[in-house]
Tab-separated table of C-alpha atoms and ligand atoms in Angstrom:
chain	number	residue	atom	x	y	z
Q	265	MET	CA	12.129	-5.484	14.600
Q	266	GLY	CA	9.233	-5.078	17.075
Q	267	LYS	CA	8.182	-8.087	19.520
Q	268	ASP	CA	4.989	-8.225	17.974
Q	269	LYS	CA	6.276	-8.453	14.393
Q	270	LEU	CA	8.842	-11.131	15.306
Q	271	ARG	CA	5.822	-13.151	16.924
Q	272	ARG	CA	3.620	-12.693	14.000
Q	273	PHE	CA	6.446	-13.951	11.654
Q	274	ALA	CA	6.857	-17.047	13.959
Q	275	GLU	CA	3.053	-17.560	14.299
Q	276	ILE	CA	2.222	-17.515	10.392
Q	277	GLU	CA	4.949	-20.451	9.840
Q	278	THR	CA	2.607	-22.559	11.702
Q	279	PHE	CA	-0.477	-21.469	9.791
Q	280	ALA	CA	-1.868	-24.218	7.318
Q	281	ASN	CA	-3.716	-21.257	5.248
Q	282	VAL	CA	-0.332	-19.238	4.637
Q	283	TYR	CA	2.462	-20.284	1.978
Q	284	GLN	CA	5.833	-18.308	2.040
Q	285	LEU	CA	8.193	-18.176	-0.925
Q	286	GLU	CA	9.571	-21.500	-1.841
Q	287	GLN	CA	7.045	-23.323	-0.097
Q	288	GLY	CA	4.184	-21.708	-2.137
Q	289	LYS	CA	5.887	-23.256	-5.443
Q	290	ALA	CA	4.870	-26.782	-4.956
Q	291	LEU	CA	0.968	-25.395	-5.278
Q	292	LYS	CA	1.548	-24.209	-8.660
Q	293	GLY	CA	-0.969	-25.830	-10.650
Q	294	ASN	CA	-2.566	-27.676	-7.691
Q	295	TRP	CA	-3.807	-24.809	-5.393
Q	296	ALA	CA	-7.535	-26.256	-5.948
Q	297	SER	CA	-6.738	-30.104	-5.213
Q	298	ALA	CA	-3.618	-29.752	-2.868
Q	299	HIS	CA	-5.024	-26.654	-0.736
Q	300	PHE	CA	-8.844	-26.148	-1.109
Q	301	LYS	CA	-9.442	-29.830	-1.980
Q	302	ASN	CA	-12.219	-28.754	-4.376
Q	303	ALA	CA	-12.471	-27.771	-8.011
Q	304	ASN	CA	-14.013	-24.206	-7.211
Q	305	PRO	CA	-12.958	-21.168	-8.962
Q	306	ILE	CA	-9.970	-19.188	-7.603
Q	307	VAL	CA	-9.654	-15.650	-7.143
Q	308	LEU	CA	-6.406	-13.979	-6.127
Q	309	GLU	CA	-6.237	-10.574	-4.229
Q	310	LEU	CA	-3.023	-8.905	-4.929
Q	311	ALA	CA	-1.195	-6.295	-2.569
Q	312	CYS	CA	-3.858	-7.754	0.059
Q	313	GLY	CA	-2.248	-6.306	3.038
Q	314	LYS	CA	-4.366	-7.629	5.884
Q	315	GLY	CA	-6.716	-9.475	3.399
Q	316	GLU	CA	-9.982	-7.664	4.065
Q	317	TYR	CA	-10.982	-8.530	0.353
Q	318	SER	CA	-10.147	-11.937	0.573
Q	319	VAL	CA	-11.838	-12.850	3.753
Q	320	ASN	CA	-14.935	-10.823	3.199
Q	321	LEU	CA	-15.246	-12.223	-0.244
Q	322	ALA	CA	-14.816	-15.667	1.111
Q	323	ARG	CA	-17.380	-15.152	3.687
Q	324	LEU	CA	-19.799	-14.018	0.837
Q	325	PHE	CA	-18.849	-16.636	-1.677
Q	326	PRO	CA	-18.139	-20.009	-0.134
Q	327	GLU	CA	-18.544	-21.809	-3.543
Q	328	LYS	CA	-15.254	-19.684	-4.724
Q	329	ASN	CA	-11.726	-19.950	-3.221
Q	330	PHE	CA	-9.423	-16.825	-2.510
Q	331	ILE	CA	-5.688	-16.195	-2.158
Q	332	GLY	CA	-4.339	-13.225	-0.671
Q	333	VAL	CA	-0.853	-12.149	-2.234
Q	334	ASP	CA	1.473	-9.792	-0.480
Q	335	TYR	CA	5.195	-9.858	0.688
Q	336	LYS	CA	4.561	-8.362	4.217
Q	337	GLY	CA	4.184	-11.181	6.666
Q	338	ASN	CA	2.796	-9.287	9.385
Q	339	ARG	CA	0.035	-7.876	7.663
Q	340	ILE	CA	-0.842	-11.232	6.070
Q	341	TRP	CA	-0.778	-12.717	9.580
Q	342	ARG	CA	-3.861	-10.524	10.210
Q	343	GLY	CA	-6.109	-11.956	7.364
Q	344	ALA	CA	-5.065	-15.445	7.759
Q	345	LYS	CA	-5.603	-15.383	11.645
Q	346	THR	CA	-9.216	-14.205	11.127
Q	347	ALA	CA	-9.674	-16.944	8.765
Q	348	ILE	CA	-8.384	-19.489	11.111
Q	349	GLU	CA	-10.470	-17.949	13.984
Q	350	ASP	CA	-13.840	-17.816	11.962
Q	351	GLY	CA	-13.205	-21.232	10.421
Q	352	ILE	CA	-13.265	-19.785	6.827
Q	353	ASP	CA	-11.126	-22.452	5.005
Q	354	ASN	CA	-11.820	-20.940	1.422
Q	355	VAL	CA	-9.190	-18.402	1.841
Q	356	ALA	CA	-5.379	-18.953	1.653
Q	357	PHE	CA	-2.495	-16.404	1.453
Q	358	LEU	CA	0.721	-16.439	-0.076
Q	359	ARG	CA	3.631	-14.217	0.923
Q	360	ILE	CA	5.696	-13.404	-2.216
Q	361	GLN	CA	6.615	-10.815	-4.518
Q	362	ILE	CA	3.783	-10.532	-7.222
Q	363	GLU	CA	6.590	-10.034	-9.808
Q	364	ASN	CA	7.091	-13.724	-9.430
Q	365	ILE	CA	3.324	-14.976	-9.819
Q	366	LEU	CA	4.157	-17.125	-12.450
Q	367	ASP	CA	6.301	-19.340	-10.251
Q	368	TYR	CA	3.084	-20.034	-8.065
Q	369	PHE	CA	0.154	-20.134	-10.712
Q	370	ASN	CA	-0.116	-22.145	-13.802
Q	371	GLU	CA	-1.665	-20.502	-16.947
Q	372	GLY	CA	-5.234	-20.281	-16.759
Q	373	GLU	CA	-5.368	-21.317	-12.870
Q	374	ILE	CA	-7.220	-18.319	-11.856
Q	375	ASP	CA	-10.596	-16.849	-12.601
Q	376	GLU	CA	-10.363	-13.417	-11.261
Q	377	ILE	CA	-7.967	-10.746	-9.773
Q	378	TRP	CA	-8.145	-8.003	-7.243
Q	379	ILE	CA	-5.891	-5.352	-6.797
Q	380	THR	CA	-6.483	-3.376	-3.509
Q	381	PHE	CA	-5.069	-0.066	-2.921
Q	382	PRO	CA	-1.743	-0.919	-4.271
Q	383	ASP	CA	1.380	1.466	-3.499
Q	384	PRO	CA	0.929	4.080	-6.381
Q	385	GLN	CA	4.439	4.356	-7.096
Q	386	PRO	CA	4.229	8.204	-8.429
Q	387	GLN	CA	7.699	8.803	-9.649
Q	388	ASP	CA	8.443	7.961	-13.350
Q	389	SER	CA	11.499	6.058	-12.246
Q	390	ARG	CA	9.206	3.581	-10.249
Q	391	GLU	CA	6.762	3.161	-12.825
Q	392	LYS	CA	7.692	-0.630	-13.549
Q	393	LYS	CA	6.875	-1.233	-9.770
Q	394	ARG	CA	3.120	-0.197	-10.486
Q	395	LEU	CA	1.054	-3.266	-10.331
Q	396	THR	CA	-0.918	-2.391	-13.577
Q	397	PHE	CA	2.732	-1.692	-15.606
Q	398	PRO	CA	2.016	-3.513	-18.868
Q	399	ALA	CA	4.798	-6.532	-17.604
Q	400	PHE	CA	2.345	-6.882	-14.745
Q	401	LEU	CA	-0.574	-7.170	-17.025
Q	402	ASP	CA	1.019	-9.643	-19.189
Q	403	ARG	CA	1.610	-12.169	-16.210
Q	404	TYR	CA	-2.206	-11.488	-15.002
Q	405	LYS	CA	-3.508	-12.249	-18.753
Q	406	LEU	CA	-1.187	-15.677	-18.163
Q	407	VAL	CA	-2.535	-16.956	-15.117
Q	408	LEU	CA	-6.124	-15.787	-15.810
Q	409	LYS	CA	-8.787	-18.174	-17.458
Q	410	PRO	CA	-9.867	-16.617	-20.765
Q	411	GLY	CA	-12.293	-13.571	-20.126
Q	412	GLY	CA	-11.235	-13.487	-16.473
Q	413	TYR	CA	-11.652	-10.000	-14.955
Q	414	VAL	CA	-9.178	-7.679	-13.187
Q	415	ASN	CA	-10.617	-5.215	-10.633
Q	416	LEU	CA	-8.474	-2.282	-9.562
Q	417	LYS	CA	-9.705	-0.316	-6.273
Q	418	THR	CA	-7.507	2.533	-5.659
Q	419	ASP	CA	-7.592	6.052	-3.800
Q	420	ASN	CA	-4.731	7.156	-6.138
Q	421	ASP	CA	-6.293	9.449	-8.938
Q	422	GLN	CA	-2.808	9.254	-10.842
Q	423	LEU	CA	-2.676	5.295	-10.783
Q	424	TYR	CA	-6.258	5.093	-11.806
Q	425	ALA	CA	-5.699	7.591	-14.717
Q	426	TYR	CA	-2.505	5.626	-15.719
Q	427	THR	CA	-4.360	2.300	-15.399
Q	428	CYS	CA	-7.271	3.565	-17.610
Q	429	GLU	CA	-4.481	4.668	-20.072
Q	430	LYS	CA	-2.546	1.351	-20.338
Q	431	VAL	CA	-6.134	-0.636	-20.664
Q	432	ALA	CA	-7.024	1.886	-23.682
Q	433	GLU	CA	-3.595	1.472	-25.178
Q	434	LEU	CA	-3.700	-2.246	-25.187
Q	435	ASN	CA	-7.439	-2.031	-26.409
Q	436	LEU	CA	-8.776	-4.052	-23.475
Q	437	PRO	CA	-12.537	-4.483	-22.708
Q	438	VAL	CA	-13.388	-2.262	-19.761
Q	439	HIS	CA	-16.673	-3.762	-17.959
Q	440	LYS	CA	-16.859	-1.144	-15.422
Q	441	ASN	CA	-15.020	1.955	-14.073
Q	442	THR	CA	-15.886	5.203	-12.065
Q	443	ASP	CA	-13.502	7.648	-10.381
Q	444	HIS	CA	-16.219	8.546	-7.541
Q	445	LEU	CA	-17.236	4.680	-6.449
Q	446	TYR	CA	-19.389	5.759	-3.469
Q	447	THR	CA	-21.442	8.227	-5.583
Q	448	SER	CA	-21.853	5.931	-8.704
Q	449	ASP	CA	-24.508	3.336	-8.955
Q	450	LEU	CA	-21.842	0.553	-9.116
Q	451	VAL	CA	-21.678	-0.067	-5.303
Q	452	ASP	CA	-23.031	-3.494	-4.194
Q	453	GLU	CA	-21.871	-5.846	-1.429
Q	454	VAL	CA	-18.498	-6.676	-3.088
Q	455	LEU	CA	-17.464	-3.101	-3.773
Q	456	SER	CA	-18.753	-1.818	-0.471
Q	457	ILE	CA	-15.973	-4.140	1.238
Q	458	LYS	CA	-13.382	-1.770	2.746
Q	459	THR	CA	-9.929	-2.562	3.478
Q	460	TYR	CA	-7.475	-1.023	6.171
Q	461	TYR	CA	-6.225	1.701	3.846
Q	462	GLU	CA	-9.507	2.570	2.117
Q	463	LYS	CA	-11.090	3.217	5.376
Q	464	LYS	CA	-8.240	5.563	6.368
Q	465	TYR	CA	-8.587	7.294	3.011
Q	466	LEU	CA	-12.471	7.645	3.376
Q	467	LEU	CA	-11.834	9.522	6.755
Q	468	HIS	CA	-10.144	12.160	4.728
Q	469	ASP	CA	-13.107	12.295	2.259
Q	470	LYS	CA	-10.948	10.697	-0.566
Q	471	ASN	CA	-12.903	9.642	-3.730
Q	472	ILE	CA	-12.475	6.087	-4.705
Q	473	ASN	CA	-11.410	5.112	-8.134
Q	474	TYR	CA	-12.553	1.459	-9.384
Q	475	ILE	CA	-11.785	-0.118	-13.097
Q	476	GLN	CA	-12.995	-3.658	-14.065
Q	477	PHE	CA	-11.244	-5.065	-17.302
Q	478	SER	CA	-10.473	-8.018	-18.955
Q	479	PHE	CA	-7.971	-9.384	-21.670
Q	480	GLU	CA	-10.574	-10.288	-24.306
F	666	LIG	C1	-1.030	0.614	0.505
F	666	LIG	S1	-1.150	-1.383	0.952
F	666	LIG	C2	-2.489	-1.820	0.553
F	666	LIG	C3	-2.874	-3.090	1.309
F	666	LIG	C4	-4.182	-3.479	1.306
F	666	LIG	N1	-4.752	-3.791	0.049
F	666	LIG	C5	-5.282	-2.399	2.061
F	666	LIG	O1	-6.214	-1.674	1.179
F	666	LIG	O2	-5.299	-2.382	3.173
F	666	LIG	C6	-0.053	-1.920	-0.419
F	666	LIG	C7	0.279	-3.436	-0.119
F	666	LIG	O3	0.796	-3.787	-1.306
F	666	LIG	C8	2.077	-4.645	-0.955
F	666	LIG	N2	2.849	-4.496	-2.290
F	666	LIG	C9	3.148	-3.743	-3.069
F	666	LIG	N3	4.094	-4.214	-3.921
F	666	LIG	C10	4.140	-5.628	-3.716
F	666	LIG	C11	4.769	-6.489	-4.515
F	666	LIG	N4	5.259	-6.256	-5.725
F	666	LIG	N5	4.593	-7.719	-4.469
F	666	LIG	C12	3.885	-8.012	-3.198
F	666	LIG	N6	3.327	-7.143	-2.424
F	666	LIG	C13	3.351	-5.927	-2.739
F	666	LIG	C14	2.555	-3.911	0.272
F	666	LIG	O4	3.456	-4.965	1.008
F	666	LIG	C15	1.399	-3.381	1.030
F	666	LIG	O5	0.957	-4.641	1.746
């Protein structure tokens, strides 16, 4: 492993805004009171990588709390470090497998979910790993407050089509969707936040897909 990665792994151990694996379980049901010290709504960013959505949404909405979730500690390091350096205290990071999300959040603890450029897992044999596979949707439904939104942004047309298909099969309400975000009239200050991966795809003129849905 590279020196930089090792340094980052050691450093996030000391960050007050990062919880890793077992450590995060103590926060289940207590994120608002134990970490954020307020009763503000909590928004999750799943597959957050370097946490651009979490950090930038936290800047835009100081009256909400944000938690970036990913299992790659060296990526989480970037978002957590920026939050510390810029004094943004309404954002935290959780390093876990998203499969285990129910061990970290109580039913109804979360107000909204963002899934930003998740790995598309195109092979049929990997369908269960897609973050919009129905077993993941079941977990999101549990942790979300009734009516809470799920937002997916992806460059991957196949994953977008798959997600639209699952959402339709489950009869879930769709609030917004587009397969060409930046030529649509949906773009606003939230949807124009660009992640590390999104910037790479846009350099190659890739269309960006977006869907917002809920469970009721
Ligand atoms: C393509 S990257 C996107 C990162 C970031 N959202 C962006 O747009 O720059 C996908 C991220 O999803 C994370 N990831 C994929 N499956 C995961 C899982 N089951 N649990 C936790 N993280 C996962 C990976 O570690 C990776 O950082």
